Amino acid sequence: MQGIWFSELQTPGLALSIKLKKTLHHEKTPYQDLAVVETESYGRMLLLDNIIQTTVGDEFFYHEMIAHVPLNTHPNPRTALVIGGGDGGVIREIIKHPSIEKATLVEIDARVVANAREYLPEIACGLDDARVEIRFEDGIEHVRQMENTYDVIIVDSTDPIGPAVGLFSTEFYRNVYRALKPDGLFVAQTESPLFNARLIRRIQRDLAEIFPIARLYLTTVPTYPGGLWSFSLGSKEYDPLEVDWKKAPQLVTRFYTPAIHQAAFALPPFVQEILEKRDEEEF
Ligand code: SAM
């Protein structure tokens, strides 16, 4: 292969390789190794600890699906919290909803936001909206301190390693429940159904114990391991499968539509099995 290639070792036996045009920026932040590179196929790409976070070419699959599914499930979302998400992609989608009065971004690493503003303006472009508040703090602590505050909470975290480990814990989900208003709901990115089956099953079981409504939905993200990605949703009142589409806002999107919203909850048998198997059974 000619030229310079970046390979992400996505599992011990699987790598995704992307041809690079150039490295735009590289630094060690207090939390992680951060790089922004220009790729041939997907445009600019953000890497944290050598793990692909987002690319300009395929970010919309992920950001639209993590934001519009919960926001359209809630009939009148006014306050939203994003944990992680320092690239700004989820915020950009949230502020498309006319009912939103305040969107709070809680990102642990200020350097992610600074670099997204500089190198990924297509993704970070919503961060200066007057409704957006950015706080550089740990999302786990933030949620611990909040009560009855948010209509929608979205966890756009890195993988469950380093500072993100606690964002996948049972205690965190209980605190999310408390931080939500009495009819609030929450969504978290919950990794690959192909490679993180046990994690997904444990999270779904936690959510089913904590929330009256717990659901799993899927999307495609071409640069994430396996290309198929999961989101876990916990809701106090509104069911994502019973949206009144006549009242939903008209959104300009590239992937998300009401039909795709509905279809994302149709789980293939191998994913259904993940939810039903016992822990000791092999995958
Ligand atoms: N969509 C991406 C993915 O799934 O690969 C995640 C993108 S976003 C850049 C993830 C962000 O979560 C990172 O910027 C990281 O600094 C932030 N993060 C990790 N742990 C956190 C925590 N405990 N509180 C707040 N932000 C956190």
GROMACS .gro file of C-alpha atoms and ligand atoms in nm:
model
  310
    1MET     CA    1   0.000   0.000   0.000
    2GLN     CA    2   0.151   0.330  -0.101
    3GLY     CA    3   0.133   0.649   0.106
    4ILE     CA    4   0.086   0.686   0.481
    5TRP     CA    5  -0.187   0.482   0.648
    6PHE     CA    6  -0.340   0.502   0.996
    7SER     CA    7  -0.461   0.172   1.139
    8GLU     CA    8  -0.689   0.153   1.439
    9LEU     CA    9  -0.662  -0.183   1.610
   10GLN     CA   10  -1.035  -0.216   1.677
   11THR     CA   11  -1.012  -0.561   1.836
   12PRO     CA   12  -0.704  -0.780   1.892
   13GLY     CA   13  -0.778  -0.935   1.550
   14LEU     CA   14  -0.927  -0.651   1.349
   15ALA     CA   15  -0.785  -0.323   1.219
   16LEU     CA   16  -0.941  -0.045   1.016
   17SER     CA   17  -0.690   0.131   0.790
   18ILE     CA   18  -0.741   0.478   0.645
   19LYS     CA   19  -0.507   0.654   0.407
   20LEU     CA   20  -0.384   0.985   0.543
   21LYS     CA   21  -0.311   1.304   0.353
   22LYS     CA   22  -0.152   1.482   0.648
   23THR     CA   23  -0.146   1.530   1.023
   24LEU     CA   24  -0.295   1.867   1.116
   25HIS     CA   25  -0.239   1.859   1.491
   26HIS     CA   26  -0.107   1.634   1.766
   27GLU     CA   27  -0.083   1.695   2.141
   28LYS     CA   28  -0.099   1.524   2.478
   29THR     CA   29  -0.380   1.680   2.680
   30PRO     CA   30  -0.409   1.624   3.057
   31TYR     CA   31  -0.652   1.341   2.975
   32GLN     CA   32  -0.550   1.182   2.647
   33ASP     CA   33  -0.341   1.179   2.332
   34LEU     CA   34  -0.525   1.392   2.073
   35ALA     CA   35  -0.470   1.408   1.697
   36VAL     CA   36  -0.653   1.563   1.404
   37VAL     CA   37  -0.561   1.417   1.066
   38GLU     CA   38  -0.678   1.467   0.709
   39THR     CA   39  -0.787   1.139   0.547
   40GLU     CA   40  -0.839   1.060   0.182
   41SER     CA   41  -1.180   0.894   0.214
   42TYR     CA   42  -1.354   1.064   0.510
   43GLY     CA   43  -1.199   1.411   0.532
   44ARG     CA   44  -1.078   1.530   0.871
   45MET     CA   45  -1.073   1.282   1.157
   46LEU     CA   46  -1.040   1.323   1.535
   47LEU     CA   47  -0.840   1.058   1.722
   48LEU     CA   48  -0.818   1.021   2.100
   49ASP     CA   49  -0.559   0.771   2.223
   50ASN     CA   50  -0.542   0.642   1.865
   51ILE     CA   51  -0.913   0.560   1.862
   52ILE     CA   52  -1.134   0.715   1.595
   53GLN     CA   53  -1.387   0.951   1.753
   54THR     CA   54  -1.540   1.112   1.452
   55THR     CA   55  -1.475   1.195   1.087
   56VAL     CA   56  -1.628   1.473   0.881
   57GLY     CA   57  -1.731   1.210   0.622
   58ASP     CA   58  -1.938   0.980   0.843
   59GLU     CA   59  -2.017   1.173   1.164
   60PHE     CA   60  -2.378   1.240   1.070
   61PHE     CA   61  -2.487   0.875   1.106
   62TYR     CA   62  -2.388   0.885   1.471
   63HIS     CA   63  -2.468   1.242   1.576
   64GLU     CA   64  -2.813   1.250   1.418
   65MET     CA   65  -2.913   0.915   1.565
   66ILE     CA   66  -2.790   0.985   1.919
   67ALA     CA   67  -2.963   1.327   1.924
   68HIS     CA   68  -3.290   1.313   1.728
   69VAL     CA   69  -3.419   0.980   1.860
   70PRO     CA   70  -3.447   1.105   2.222
   71LEU     CA   71  -3.537   1.464   2.129
   72ASN     CA   72  -3.825   1.355   1.905
   73THR     CA   73  -3.938   1.101   2.164
   74HIS     CA   74  -3.986   1.384   2.416
   75PRO     CA   75  -4.286   1.594   2.303
   76ASN     CA   76  -4.137   1.924   2.422
   77PRO     CA   77  -3.766   1.905   2.514
   78ARG     CA   78  -3.649   2.236   2.659
   79THR     CA   79  -3.332   2.143   2.849
   80ALA     CA   80  -3.071   1.898   2.724
   81LEU     CA   81  -2.742   1.778   2.871
   82VAL     CA   82  -2.462   1.624   2.665
   83ILE     CA   83  -2.186   1.440   2.851
   84GLY     CA   84  -1.864   1.406   2.651
   85GLY     CA   85  -1.930   1.513   2.294
   86GLY     CA   86  -1.653   1.776   2.291
   87ASP     CA   87  -1.641   1.773   1.911
   88GLY     CA   88  -1.979   1.952   1.917
   89GLY     CA   89  -2.164   1.718   1.679
   90VAL     CA   90  -2.445   1.633   1.921
   91ILE     CA   91  -2.490   1.998   2.020
   92ARG     CA   92  -2.517   2.094   1.650
   93GLU     CA   93  -2.807   1.848   1.615
   94ILE     CA   94  -2.977   1.944   1.945
   95ILE     CA   95  -3.006   2.310   1.855
   96LYS     CA   96  -3.199   2.218   1.539
   97HIS     CA   97  -3.494   2.156   1.774
   98PRO     CA   98  -3.692   2.478   1.815
   99SER     CA   99  -3.821   2.381   2.162
  100ILE     CA  100  -3.468   2.372   2.309
  101GLU     CA  101  -3.403   2.664   2.545
  102LYS     CA  102  -3.077   2.542   2.694
  103ALA     CA  103  -2.821   2.280   2.589
  104THR     CA  104  -2.542   2.208   2.839
  105LEU     CA  105  -2.222   2.038   2.724
  106VAL     CA  106  -2.017   1.877   3.001
  107GLU     CA  107  -1.682   1.772   2.856
  108ILE     CA  108  -1.390   1.671   3.075
  109ASP     CA  109  -1.118   1.780   2.829
  110ALA     CA  110  -1.116   2.145   2.717
  111ARG     CA  111  -0.858   2.064   2.449
  112VAL     CA  112  -1.109   1.850   2.259
  113VAL     CA  113  -1.343   2.147   2.226
  114ALA     CA  114  -1.061   2.388   2.134
  115ASN     CA  115  -0.932   2.159   1.860
  116ALA     CA  116  -1.279   2.083   1.726
  117ARG     CA  117  -1.344   2.456   1.695
  118GLU     CA  118  -1.019   2.501   1.506
  119TYR     CA  119  -1.003   2.193   1.284
  120LEU     CA  120  -1.360   2.056   1.265
  121PRO     CA  121  -1.578   2.365   1.212
  122GLU     CA  122  -1.848   2.166   1.027
  123ILE     CA  123  -1.900   1.961   1.344
  124ALA     CA  124  -1.831   2.226   1.611
  125CYS     CA  125  -2.039   2.498   1.443
  126GLY     CA  126  -2.323   2.489   1.700
  127LEU     CA  127  -2.105   2.551   2.005
  128ASP     CA  128  -2.140   2.929   1.986
  129ASP     CA  129  -2.520   2.924   1.980
  130ALA     CA  130  -2.664   3.144   2.258
  131ARG     CA  131  -2.855   2.848   2.406
  132VAL     CA  132  -2.536   2.646   2.461
  133GLU     CA  133  -2.343   2.638   2.788
  134ILE     CA  134  -2.007   2.456   2.794
  135ARG     CA  135  -1.866   2.328   3.122
  136PHE     CA  136  -1.527   2.161   3.149
  137GLU     CA  137  -1.588   1.908   3.423
  138ASP     CA  138  -1.641   1.539   3.485
  139GLY     CA  139  -1.984   1.430   3.364
  140ILE     CA  140  -2.005   1.168   3.638
  141GLU     CA  141  -1.974   1.438   3.908
  142HIS     CA  142  -2.206   1.677   3.724
  143VAL     CA  143  -2.486   1.422   3.712
  144ARG     CA  144  -2.430   1.327   4.077
  145GLN     CA  145  -2.504   1.686   4.178
  146MET     CA  146  -2.813   1.742   3.964
  147GLU     CA  147  -3.174   1.667   4.047
  148ASN     CA  148  -3.490   1.709   3.841
  149THR     CA  149  -3.302   1.930   3.593
  150TYR     CA  150  -3.297   1.795   3.237
  151ASP     CA  151  -3.559   1.680   2.987
  152VAL     CA  152  -3.303   1.484   2.786
  153ILE     CA  153  -2.954   1.356   2.877
  154ILE     CA  154  -2.724   1.226   2.603
  155VAL     CA  155  -2.401   1.044   2.686
  156ASP     CA  156  -2.161   1.081   2.392
  157SER     CA  157  -1.861   0.926   2.559
  158THR     CA  158  -1.539   0.762   2.457
  159ASP     CA  159  -1.515   0.383   2.498
  160PRO     CA  160  -1.538   0.251   2.857
  161ILE     CA  161  -1.173   0.313   2.941
  162GLY     CA  162  -1.001   0.594   3.137
  163PRO     CA  163  -1.229   0.878   3.250
  164ALA     CA  164  -1.529   0.726   3.069
  165VAL     CA  165  -1.544   0.400   3.270
  166GLY     CA  166  -1.785   0.547   3.526
  167LEU     CA  167  -2.020   0.664   3.250
  168PHE     CA  168  -2.113   0.297   3.194
  169SER     CA  169  -2.180   0.213   3.562
  170THR     CA  170  -2.505   0.124   3.734
  171GLU     CA  171  -2.452   0.404   3.987
  172PHE     CA  172  -2.418   0.657   3.705
  173TYR     CA  173  -2.750   0.544   3.550
  174ARG     CA  174  -2.922   0.589   3.887
  175ASN     CA  175  -2.784   0.941   3.909
  176VAL     CA  176  -2.897   1.011   3.552
  177TYR     CA  177  -3.248   0.905   3.654
  178ARG     CA  178  -3.239   1.156   3.942
  179ALA     CA  179  -3.099   1.435   3.724
  180LEU     CA  180  -3.386   1.396   3.478
  181LYS     CA  181  -3.723   1.568   3.512
  182PRO     CA  182  -4.020   1.343   3.602
  183ASP     CA  183  -4.088   1.275   3.231
  184GLY     CA  184  -3.725   1.286   3.111
  185LEU     CA  185  -3.527   1.036   2.909
  186PHE     CA  186  -3.169   0.950   2.835
  187VAL     CA  187  -2.957   0.790   2.565
  188ALA     CA  188  -2.599   0.663   2.573
  189GLN     CA  189  -2.374   0.527   2.305
  190THR     CA  190  -2.321   0.164   2.406
  191GLU     CA  191  -2.063   0.027   2.163
  192SER     CA  192  -2.068  -0.256   1.911
  193PRO     CA  193  -2.320  -0.544   1.914
  194LEU     CA  194  -2.054  -0.758   1.746
  195PHE     CA  195  -1.775  -0.695   1.997
  196ASN     CA  196  -1.937  -0.565   2.317
  197ALA     CA  197  -2.232  -0.800   2.363
  198ARG     CA  198  -2.188  -0.851   2.738
  199LEU     CA  199  -2.159  -0.477   2.804
  200ILE     CA  200  -2.476  -0.406   2.607
  201ARG     CA  201  -2.670  -0.677   2.787
  202ARG     CA  202  -2.559  -0.555   3.131
  203ILE     CA  203  -2.652  -0.195   3.047
  204GLN     CA  204  -2.994  -0.297   2.915
  205ARG     CA  205  -3.059  -0.494   3.234
  206ASP     CA  206  -2.953  -0.198   3.449
  207LEU     CA  207  -3.178   0.038   3.256
  208ALA     CA  208  -3.474  -0.201   3.274
  209GLU     CA  209  -3.438  -0.199   3.654
  210ILE     CA  210  -3.409   0.178   3.681
  211PHE     CA  211  -3.642   0.311   3.407
  212PRO     CA  212  -4.000   0.210   3.321
  213ILE     CA  213  -3.898   0.202   2.951
  214ALA     CA  214  -3.559   0.063   2.837
  215ARG     CA  215  -3.477   0.008   2.472
  216LEU     CA  216  -3.185  -0.062   2.243
  217TYR     CA  217  -3.150   0.082   1.894
  218LEU     CA  218  -2.893   0.058   1.620
  219THR     CA  219  -2.728   0.261   1.352
  220THR     CA  220  -2.448   0.228   1.102
  221VAL     CA  221  -2.121   0.410   1.168
  222PRO     CA  222  -1.871   0.317   0.895
  223THR     CA  223  -1.556   0.397   1.097
  224TYR     CA  224  -1.657   0.229   1.425
  225PRO     CA  225  -1.566  -0.135   1.499
  226GLY     CA  226  -1.792  -0.364   1.299
  227GLY     CA  227  -1.973  -0.073   1.135
  228LEU     CA  228  -2.289  -0.137   1.339
  229TRP     CA  229  -2.339   0.067   1.658
  230SER     CA  230  -2.577   0.055   1.953
  231PHE     CA  231  -2.751   0.315   2.166
  232SER     CA  232  -2.929   0.242   2.494
  233LEU     CA  233  -3.230   0.450   2.590
  234GLY     CA  234  -3.395   0.481   2.930
  235SER     CA  235  -3.719   0.677   2.963
  236LYS     CA  236  -3.946   0.768   3.253
  237GLU     CA  237  -4.259   0.821   3.046
  238TYR     CA  238  -4.227   0.854   2.668
  239ASP     CA  239  -4.180   0.552   2.445
  240PRO     CA  240  -3.959   0.610   2.139
  241LEU     CA  241  -4.187   0.376   1.943
  242GLU     CA  242  -4.493   0.595   2.005
  243VAL     CA  243  -4.385   0.933   1.872
  244ASP     CA  244  -4.663   1.158   1.744
  245TRP     CA  245  -4.493   1.245   1.416
  246LYS     CA  246  -4.749   1.513   1.326
  247LYS     CA  247  -4.610   1.721   1.614
  248ALA     CA  248  -4.239   1.652   1.552
  249PRO     CA  249  -4.027   1.937   1.414
  250GLN     CA  250  -3.919   1.934   1.049
  251LEU     CA  251  -3.545   1.870   1.061
  252VAL     CA  252  -3.283   1.904   0.791
  253THR     CA  253  -3.081   1.583   0.823
  254ARG     CA  254  -2.867   1.350   0.614
  255PHE     CA  255  -2.945   1.017   0.779
  256TYR     CA  256  -3.223   1.049   1.036
  257THR     CA  257  -3.589   1.040   0.928
  258PRO     CA  258  -3.905   0.931   1.117
  259ALA     CA  259  -3.899   0.599   0.926
  260ILE     CA  260  -3.535   0.540   1.021
  261HIS     CA  261  -3.616   0.631   1.383
  262GLN     CA  262  -3.880   0.356   1.391
  263ALA     CA  263  -3.665   0.107   1.201
  264ALA     CA  264  -3.365   0.155   1.430
  265PHE     CA  265  -3.555  -0.029   1.707
  266ALA     CA  266  -3.611  -0.339   1.490
  267LEU     CA  267  -3.341  -0.569   1.627
  268PRO     CA  268  -3.193  -0.852   1.421
  269PRO     CA  269  -3.215  -1.195   1.589
  270PHE     CA  270  -2.845  -1.197   1.683
  271VAL     CA  271  -2.891  -0.871   1.877
  272GLN     CA  272  -3.215  -0.990   2.036
  273GLU     CA  273  -3.017  -1.294   2.154
  274ILE     CA  274  -2.761  -1.068   2.324
  275LEU     CA  275  -3.038  -0.929   2.541
  276GLU     CA  276  -3.187  -1.268   2.622
  277LYS     CA  277  -2.877  -1.482   2.692
  278ARG     CA  278  -2.749  -1.547   3.041
  279ASP     CA  279  -2.408  -1.409   3.142
  280GLU     CA  280  -2.235  -1.744   3.153
  281GLU     CA  281  -2.339  -1.835   2.798
  282GLU     CA  282  -2.081  -1.789   2.524
  283PHE     CA  283  -2.127  -1.564   2.226
  284SAM     N1  284  -1.866   0.964   1.932
  284SAM     C1  285  -1.742   0.931   1.987
  284SAM     C2  286  -1.716   0.784   1.998
  284SAM     O1  287  -1.810   0.708   2.029
  284SAM     O2  288  -1.604   0.743   1.972
  284SAM     C3  289  -1.719   1.004   2.113
  284SAM     C4  290  -1.688   1.144   2.081
  284SAM     S1  291  -1.655   1.259   2.207
  284SAM     C5  292  -1.508   1.327   2.140
  284SAM     C6  293  -1.613   1.173   2.353
  284SAM     C7  294  -1.567   1.268   2.463
  284SAM     O3  295  -1.598   1.218   2.590
  284SAM     C8  296  -1.416   1.296   2.464
  284SAM     O4  297  -1.390   1.425   2.418
  284SAM     C9  298  -1.376   1.277   2.612
  284SAM     O5  299  -1.286   1.376   2.659
  284SAM    C10  300  -1.512   1.286   2.680
  284SAM     N2  301  -1.521   1.221   2.812
  284SAM    C11  302  -1.471   1.101   2.850
  284SAM     N3  303  -1.499   1.077   2.979
  284SAM    C12  304  -1.570   1.185   3.025
  284SAM    C13  305  -1.628   1.219   3.151
  284SAM     N4  306  -1.618   1.138   3.257
  284SAM     N5  307  -1.694   1.338   3.160
  284SAM    C14  308  -1.706   1.421   3.054
  284SAM     N6  309  -1.652   1.393   2.933
  284SAM    C15  310  -1.585   1.276   2.919
   0.00000   0.00000   0.00000
